[in-house]
Tab-separated table of C-alpha atoms in Angstrom:
chain	number	residue	atom	x	y	z
A	20	VAL	CA	-11.495	-28.094	63.835
A	21	LEU	CA	-13.682	-30.310	66.115
A	22	TYR	CA	-15.979	-30.982	63.166
A	23	LYS	CA	-13.080	-32.137	61.050
A	24	GLU	CA	-11.759	-34.355	63.875
A	25	ASN	CA	-15.115	-36.159	64.157
A	26	VAL	CA	-15.241	-36.774	60.442
A	27	GLY	CA	-13.846	-40.178	59.644
A	28	MET	CA	-11.885	-41.208	56.611
A	29	GLY	CA	-13.990	-41.548	53.490
A	30	THR	CA	-13.580	-42.963	50.026
A	31	PRO	CA	-13.325	-40.272	47.319
A	32	THR	CA	-15.701	-40.797	44.387
A	33	PRO	CA	-15.014	-39.442	40.886
A	34	VAL	CA	-17.258	-36.706	39.511
A	35	THR	CA	-19.256	-38.460	36.799
A	36	PRO	CA	-21.289	-36.749	34.051
A	37	GLU	CA	-24.459	-37.856	35.883
A	38	MET	CA	-23.349	-36.042	39.041
A	39	GLU	CA	-22.564	-32.940	37.001
A	40	ARG	CA	-26.072	-33.069	35.478
A	41	VAL	CA	-27.736	-33.454	38.899
A	42	LYS	CA	-25.659	-30.550	40.257
A	43	ARG	CA	-26.727	-28.281	37.399
A	44	ASN	CA	-30.379	-29.272	37.865
A	45	GLN	CA	-30.141	-28.457	41.587
A	46	GLU	CA	-28.720	-25.030	40.813
A	47	ILE	CA	-31.501	-24.367	38.299
A	48	CYS	CA	-34.174	-25.509	40.772
A	49	SER	CA	-32.685	-23.319	43.523
A	50	SER	CA	-32.743	-20.335	41.190
A	51	VAL	CA	-36.356	-21.001	40.178
A	52	LEU	CA	-37.512	-21.422	43.818
A	53	TYR	CA	-35.673	-18.258	44.811
A	54	LYS	CA	-37.442	-16.288	42.114
A	55	GLU	CA	-40.849	-17.800	43.062
A	56	ASN	CA	-40.461	-16.710	46.700
A	57	ILE	CA	-39.804	-13.144	45.661
A	58	GLY	CA	-43.019	-11.177	45.770
A	59	LYS	CA	-44.134	-8.553	43.335
A	60	ALA	CA	-42.399	-5.195	43.668
A	61	THR	CA	-42.939	-1.753	42.236
A	62	PRO	CA	-40.000	-0.568	40.103
A	63	THR	CA	-38.714	2.873	40.994
A	64	PRO	CA	-36.852	5.098	38.523
A	65	VAL	CA	-33.188	5.868	39.104
A	66	THR	CA	-33.198	9.556	40.056
A	67	PRO	CA	-30.133	11.867	40.108
A	68	GLU	CA	-30.324	11.808	43.916
A	69	MET	CA	-30.032	8.023	43.941
A	70	GLU	CA	-27.069	8.234	41.557
A	71	ARG	CA	-25.371	10.746	43.884
A	72	VAL	CA	-25.938	8.553	46.954
A	73	LYS	CA	-24.588	5.522	45.088
A	74	ARG	CA	-21.397	7.351	44.112
A	75	ASN	CA	-20.939	8.614	47.686
A	76	GLN	CA	-21.307	5.084	49.033
A	77	GLU	CA	-18.670	3.824	46.601
A	78	ILE	CA	-16.271	6.606	47.615
A	79	ILE	CA	-16.866	5.955	51.343
A	80	SER	CA	-16.313	2.206	50.848
A	81	SER	CA	-13.040	2.881	49.014
A	82	VAL	CA	-11.848	5.273	51.756
A	83	LEU	CA	-12.739	2.803	54.553
A	84	TYR	CA	-11.020	-0.035	52.688
A	85	LYS	CA	-7.823	1.986	52.387
A	86	GLU	CA	-7.990	3.062	56.076
A	87	ASN	CA	-8.293	-0.553	57.244
A	88	MET	CA	-5.199	-1.535	55.321
A	89	GLY	CA	-2.140	-1.613	57.533
A	90	LYS	CA	1.326	-0.522	56.709
A	91	VAL	CA	3.329	-2.928	54.602
A	92	THR	CA	6.998	-3.242	53.803
A	93	PRO	CA	7.774	-3.247	50.063
A	94	THR	CA	10.018	-6.082	48.937
A	95	PRO	CA	12.278	-5.786	45.871
A	96	ILE	CA	11.709	-8.062	42.913
A	97	THR	CA	14.618	-10.494	43.013
A	98	PRO	CA	15.834	-12.672	40.107
A	99	GLU	CA	14.377	-15.684	41.934
A	100	MET	CA	10.936	-14.055	41.973
A	101	GLU	CA	11.272	-13.260	38.282
A	102	ARG	CA	12.183	-16.893	37.571
A	103	VAL	CA	9.196	-18.205	39.576
A	104	LYS	CA	6.884	-15.748	37.808
A	105	ARG	CA	8.062	-16.880	34.344
A	106	ASN	CA	7.680	-20.541	35.363
A	107	GLN	CA	4.128	-19.887	36.554
A	108	GLU	CA	3.277	-18.191	33.261
A	109	ILE	CA	4.705	-21.126	31.282
A	110	ILE	CA	2.812	-23.644	33.446
A	111	SER	CA	-0.421	-21.648	33.064
A	112	SER	CA	0.049	-21.548	29.287
A	113	VAL	CA	0.683	-25.308	29.140
A	114	LEU	CA	-2.337	-26.122	31.325
A	115	TYR	CA	-4.523	-23.782	29.277
A	116	LYS	CA	-3.503	-25.505	26.042
A	117	GLU	CA	-4.115	-28.945	27.582
A	118	ASN	CA	-7.640	-27.989	28.646
A	119	VAL	CA	-8.542	-26.658	25.216
A	120	GLY	CA	-10.737	-29.176	23.420
A	121	GLN	CA	-11.102	-29.824	19.716
A	122	ALA	CA	-12.446	-26.927	17.707
A	123	THR	CA	-13.862	-26.462	14.232
A	124	PRO	CA	-11.658	-24.219	12.068
A	125	THR	CA	-13.489	-21.339	10.420
A	126	PRO	CA	-12.307	-19.670	7.180
A	127	VAL	CA	-10.876	-16.180	7.362
A	128	THR	CA	-13.457	-13.973	5.608
A	129	PRO	CA	-12.818	-10.441	4.245
A	130	GLU	CA	-14.944	-9.085	7.106
A	131	MET	CA	-12.706	-10.810	9.652
A	132	GLU	CA	-9.615	-9.396	7.894
A	133	ARG	CA	-11.121	-5.887	8.052
A	134	VAL	CA	-11.938	-6.227	11.759
A	135	LYS	CA	-8.431	-7.560	12.433
A	136	ARG	CA	-6.806	-4.591	10.663
A	137	ASN	CA	-9.052	-2.172	12.564
A	138	GLN	CA	-8.093	-3.807	15.862
A	139	GLU	CA	-4.392	-3.555	14.997
A	140	GLN	CA	-4.778	0.129	14.146
A	141	ILE	CA	-6.721	0.776	17.359
A	142	SER	CA	-4.076	-1.101	19.355
A	143	SER	CA	-1.318	0.924	17.678
A	144	VAL	CA	-3.101	4.210	18.465
A	145	ALA	CA	-3.803	3.156	22.074
A	146	TYR	CA	-0.165	2.032	22.460
A	147	ARG	CA	1.124	5.384	21.248
A	148	GLU	CA	-1.254	7.252	23.532
A	149	GLY	CA	-0.019	5.220	26.500
A	150	LEU	CA	3.609	6.046	25.820
A	151	GLY	CA	4.976	8.598	28.179
A	152	LYS	CA	7.403	11.368	27.408
A	153	ALA	CA	11.025	10.310	27.002
A	154	THR	CA	14.264	12.228	27.133
A	155	PRO	CA	16.362	11.767	23.968
A	156	SER	CA	19.988	10.993	24.636
A	157	PRO	CA	22.686	12.129	22.176
A	158	VAL	CA	24.907	9.602	20.448
A	159	THR	CA	28.305	10.207	22.032
A	160	PRO	CA	31.679	9.165	20.566
A	161	GLU	CA	31.910	6.519	23.296
A	162	MET	CA	28.621	4.991	22.182
A	163	GLU	CA	29.801	5.007	18.554
A	164	ARG	CA	33.033	3.269	19.597
A	165	VAL	CA	31.175	0.578	21.542
A	166	LYS	CA	28.814	0.033	18.603
A	167	ARG	CA	31.721	-0.420	16.174
A	168	ASN	CA	33.457	-2.800	18.589
A	169	GLN	CA	30.304	-4.889	18.857
A	170	GLU	CA	30.024	-5.078	15.056
A	171	GLN	CA	33.666	-6.106	14.749
A	172	ILE	CA	33.298	-8.740	17.493
A	173	SER	CA	30.205	-10.128	15.760
A	174	SER	CA	32.059	-10.265	12.434
A	175	VAL	CA	35.064	-11.993	14.025
A	176	LEU	CA	32.872	-14.571	15.777
A	177	TYR	CA	30.994	-15.206	12.524
A	178	LYS	CA	34.238	-15.790	10.637
A	179	GLU	CA	35.601	-18.078	13.406
A	180	HIS	CA	32.579	-20.377	13.040
A	181	MET	CA	33.154	-20.656	9.291
A	182	ALA	CA	35.133	-23.666	8.173
A	183	LYS	CA	38.350	-23.261	6.219
A	184	GLY	CA	37.992	-23.444	2.460
A	185	THR	CA	40.445	-24.246	-0.333
A	186	PRO	CA	40.879	-21.363	-2.811
A	187	THR	CA	40.712	-22.370	-6.458
A	188	PRO	CA	42.514	-20.384	-9.189
A	189	LEU	CA	40.468	-18.734	-11.945
A	190	THR	CA	41.608	-20.672	-15.014
A	191	PRO	CA	40.989	-19.711	-18.678
A	192	GLU	CA	38.540	-22.618	-18.913
A	193	MET	CA	36.461	-21.148	-16.083
A	194	GLU	CA	36.550	-17.738	-17.786
A	195	ARG	CA	35.343	-19.321	-21.049
A	196	ALA	CA	32.537	-21.196	-19.274
A	197	LYS	CA	31.499	-17.972	-17.520
A	198	ARG	CA	31.332	-16.067	-20.821
A	199	ASN	CA	29.369	-18.905	-22.440
A	200	GLN	CA	26.846	-18.842	-19.609
A	201	GLU	CA	26.417	-15.088	-20.014
A	202	ASN	CA	25.918	-15.473	-23.773
A	203	ILE	CA	23.403	-18.301	-23.291
A	204	SER	CA	21.483	-16.216	-20.749
A	205	SER	CA	21.436	-13.258	-23.159
A	206	VAL	CA	20.237	-15.430	-26.060
A	207	LEU	CA	17.490	-17.047	-23.971
A	208	TYR	CA	16.369	-13.632	-22.725
A	209	SER	CA	16.265	-12.248	-26.286
A	210	ASP	CA	14.323	-15.276	-27.576
A	211	SER	CA	11.834	-14.993	-24.735
A	212	PHE	CA	11.458	-11.254	-25.401
A	213	ARG	CA	10.854	-11.799	-29.123
A	214	LYS	CA	8.305	-14.556	-28.502
A	215	GLN	CA	6.378	-12.861	-25.748
A	216	VAL	CA	6.667	-9.078	-26.230
A	217	GLN	CA	8.158	-8.035	-29.543
A	218	GLY	CA	5.614	-7.336	-32.286
A	219	LYS	CA	2.650	-7.560	-29.944
A	220	ALA	CA	0.539	-4.581	-29.105
A	221	ALA	CA	-0.877	-3.900	-25.684
A	222	TYR	CA	-4.637	-4.310	-25.841
A	223	VAL	CA	-6.661	-1.752	-23.926
A	224	LEU	CA	-10.393	-2.110	-23.413
A	225	ASP	CA	-12.422	0.611	-25.120
A	226	THR	CA	-14.671	1.362	-22.177
A	227	PRO	CA	-17.325	4.105	-22.110
A	228	GLU	CA	-15.129	6.060	-19.699
A	229	MET	CA	-12.189	6.006	-22.125
A	230	ARG	CA	-14.442	7.046	-25.009
A	231	ARG	CA	-15.744	9.932	-22.918
A	232	VAL	CA	-12.198	11.056	-22.076
A	233	ARG	CA	-11.168	10.812	-25.735
A	234	GLU	CA	-14.126	12.937	-26.845
A	235	SER	CA	-13.358	15.470	-24.135
A	236	GLN	CA	-9.735	15.694	-25.325
A	237	LYS	CA	-10.909	16.295	-28.904
A	238	HIS	CA	-13.252	19.066	-27.775
A	239	ILE	CA	-10.498	20.652	-25.677
A	240	SER	CA	-8.070	20.504	-28.648
A	241	THR	CA	-10.664	22.074	-31.000
A	242	VAL	CA	-11.445	24.839	-28.540
A	243	LYS	CA	-7.726	25.547	-28.054
A	244	TYR	CA	-7.126	25.630	-31.815
A	245	HIS	CA	-9.978	28.070	-32.415
A	246	GLU	CA	-8.798	30.195	-29.532
A	247	ASP	CA	-5.280	30.417	-30.981
A	248	PHE	CA	-6.706	31.118	-34.435
A	249	GLU	CA	-8.879	33.961	-33.161
A	250	LYS	CA	-5.887	35.477	-31.382
A	251	SER	CA	-3.651	35.339	-34.484
A	252	LYS	CA	-6.385	36.439	-36.938
A	253	GLY	CA	-5.755	39.916	-38.391
A	254	SER	CA	-2.054	39.854	-37.608
A	255	PHE	CA	0.809	39.372	-40.083
A	256	THR	CA	4.434	38.381	-39.970
A	257	PRO	CA	6.847	41.048	-41.320
A	258	VAL	CA	9.330	39.764	-43.927
A	259	VAL	CA	12.566	41.520	-44.913
A	260	THR	CA	12.464	42.676	-48.581
A	261	ASP	CA	15.742	41.923	-50.411
A	262	PRO	CA	16.605	42.238	-54.137
A	263	ILE	CA	15.999	38.546	-54.811
A	264	THR	CA	12.548	38.717	-53.269
A	265	GLU	CA	11.802	41.830	-55.304
A	266	ARG	CA	12.883	40.121	-58.540
A	267	VAL	CA	10.798	37.021	-57.838
A	268	LYS	CA	7.825	39.182	-56.932
A	269	LYS	CA	8.158	41.158	-60.216
A	270	ASN	CA	8.428	37.979	-62.295
A	271	MET	CA	5.343	36.562	-60.642
A	272	GLN	CA	3.513	39.793	-61.357
A	273	ASP	CA	4.561	39.695	-65.028
A	274	PHE	CA	3.405	36.090	-65.354
A	275	SER	CA	0.112	37.036	-63.758
A	276	ASP	CA	-0.354	39.976	-66.157
A	277	ILE	CA	0.471	37.822	-69.196
A	278	SER	CA	-1.979	35.149	-68.112
A	279	TYR	CA	-4.667	37.684	-67.326
A	280	ARG	CA	-4.421	39.696	-70.592
A	281	GLY	CA	-4.037	36.718	-72.886
A	282	ILE	CA	-0.677	37.880	-74.237
A	283	GLN	CA	0.763	34.420	-73.932
A	284	ARG	CA	-2.068	32.983	-76.037
A	285	ARG	CA	-1.486	35.548	-78.852
A	286	VAL	CA	2.251	34.886	-78.798
A	287	VAL	CA	1.610	31.171	-79.253
A	288	GLU	CA	-0.784	31.806	-82.169
A	289	MET	CA	1.655	34.140	-83.879
A	290	GLU	CA	4.434	31.579	-83.478
A	291	ARG	CA	2.237	28.883	-85.011
A	292	LYS	CA	1.316	31.148	-87.993
A	293	ARG	CA	4.989	31.924	-88.571
A	294	VAL	CA	5.826	28.237	-88.623
A	295	ASP	CA	2.984	27.535	-91.064
A	296	GLN	CA	4.134	30.341	-93.336
A	297	ASP	CA	7.683	29.020	-93.360
A	298	GLN	CA	6.377	25.589	-94.322
A	299	GLU	CA	4.397	27.064	-97.266
A	300	ASN	CA	7.450	28.949	-98.484
A	301	LEU	CA	9.523	25.778	-98.435
A	302	THR	CA	6.926	23.741	-100.319
A	303	GLY	CA	6.079	26.514	-102.824
């Protein structure tokens, strides 16, 4: 206090960049001189005993700090305190943004996107771990009633803010225009479909992987076919024998016998000789 009374009034001087530079140089020089005055020492390893003593000292310091603290009277957080706290946060945010200088924007790379997603996932996991246990409350009829009332009040307030409109009758002309618009939309859609999709095949690249799959499918189909054939080989399907089947079978057998023995050929020759003989008798 006496020192401050003896100090006269002075003229404040602005802190210039030169003064800032000199101040930083002084700090660097002080650090260098401090390190030069320190003599050479022998480093000692950190033993488990030293770790134990260090932890004990920290615990003792914490206990003594708490013992020296006196009793305090808790004060409730009033709305005024909440308001002052929010104002301080807003002021701090404004001052922080004012002190931020110009920066160079950097592009968002895939690596940055990956790190951002990982951070969000970690934050989500940490948030869920920090959540305590809660007691679920049932939805009572009273709560349902209040919810419906709130929805109705919101709907009524929404409709009150709407201006009044003039209803217009739906005339035949409007109906005709509506149908024409639907027809035009259908025609345009059909034309676009025919031009872009219809008659065009979907091209698929014949990659080595697709060729390998196709060959594998062929091999699987061949193996399956042979497997089914081997299972059905040696077996027969019984057929009911009726008179018609018997007659057809007999006729086929007769035709086979005639063809095998040459009877049909002799019959044809005999018929030709008979015709020739009849011709000779007519001419003679």
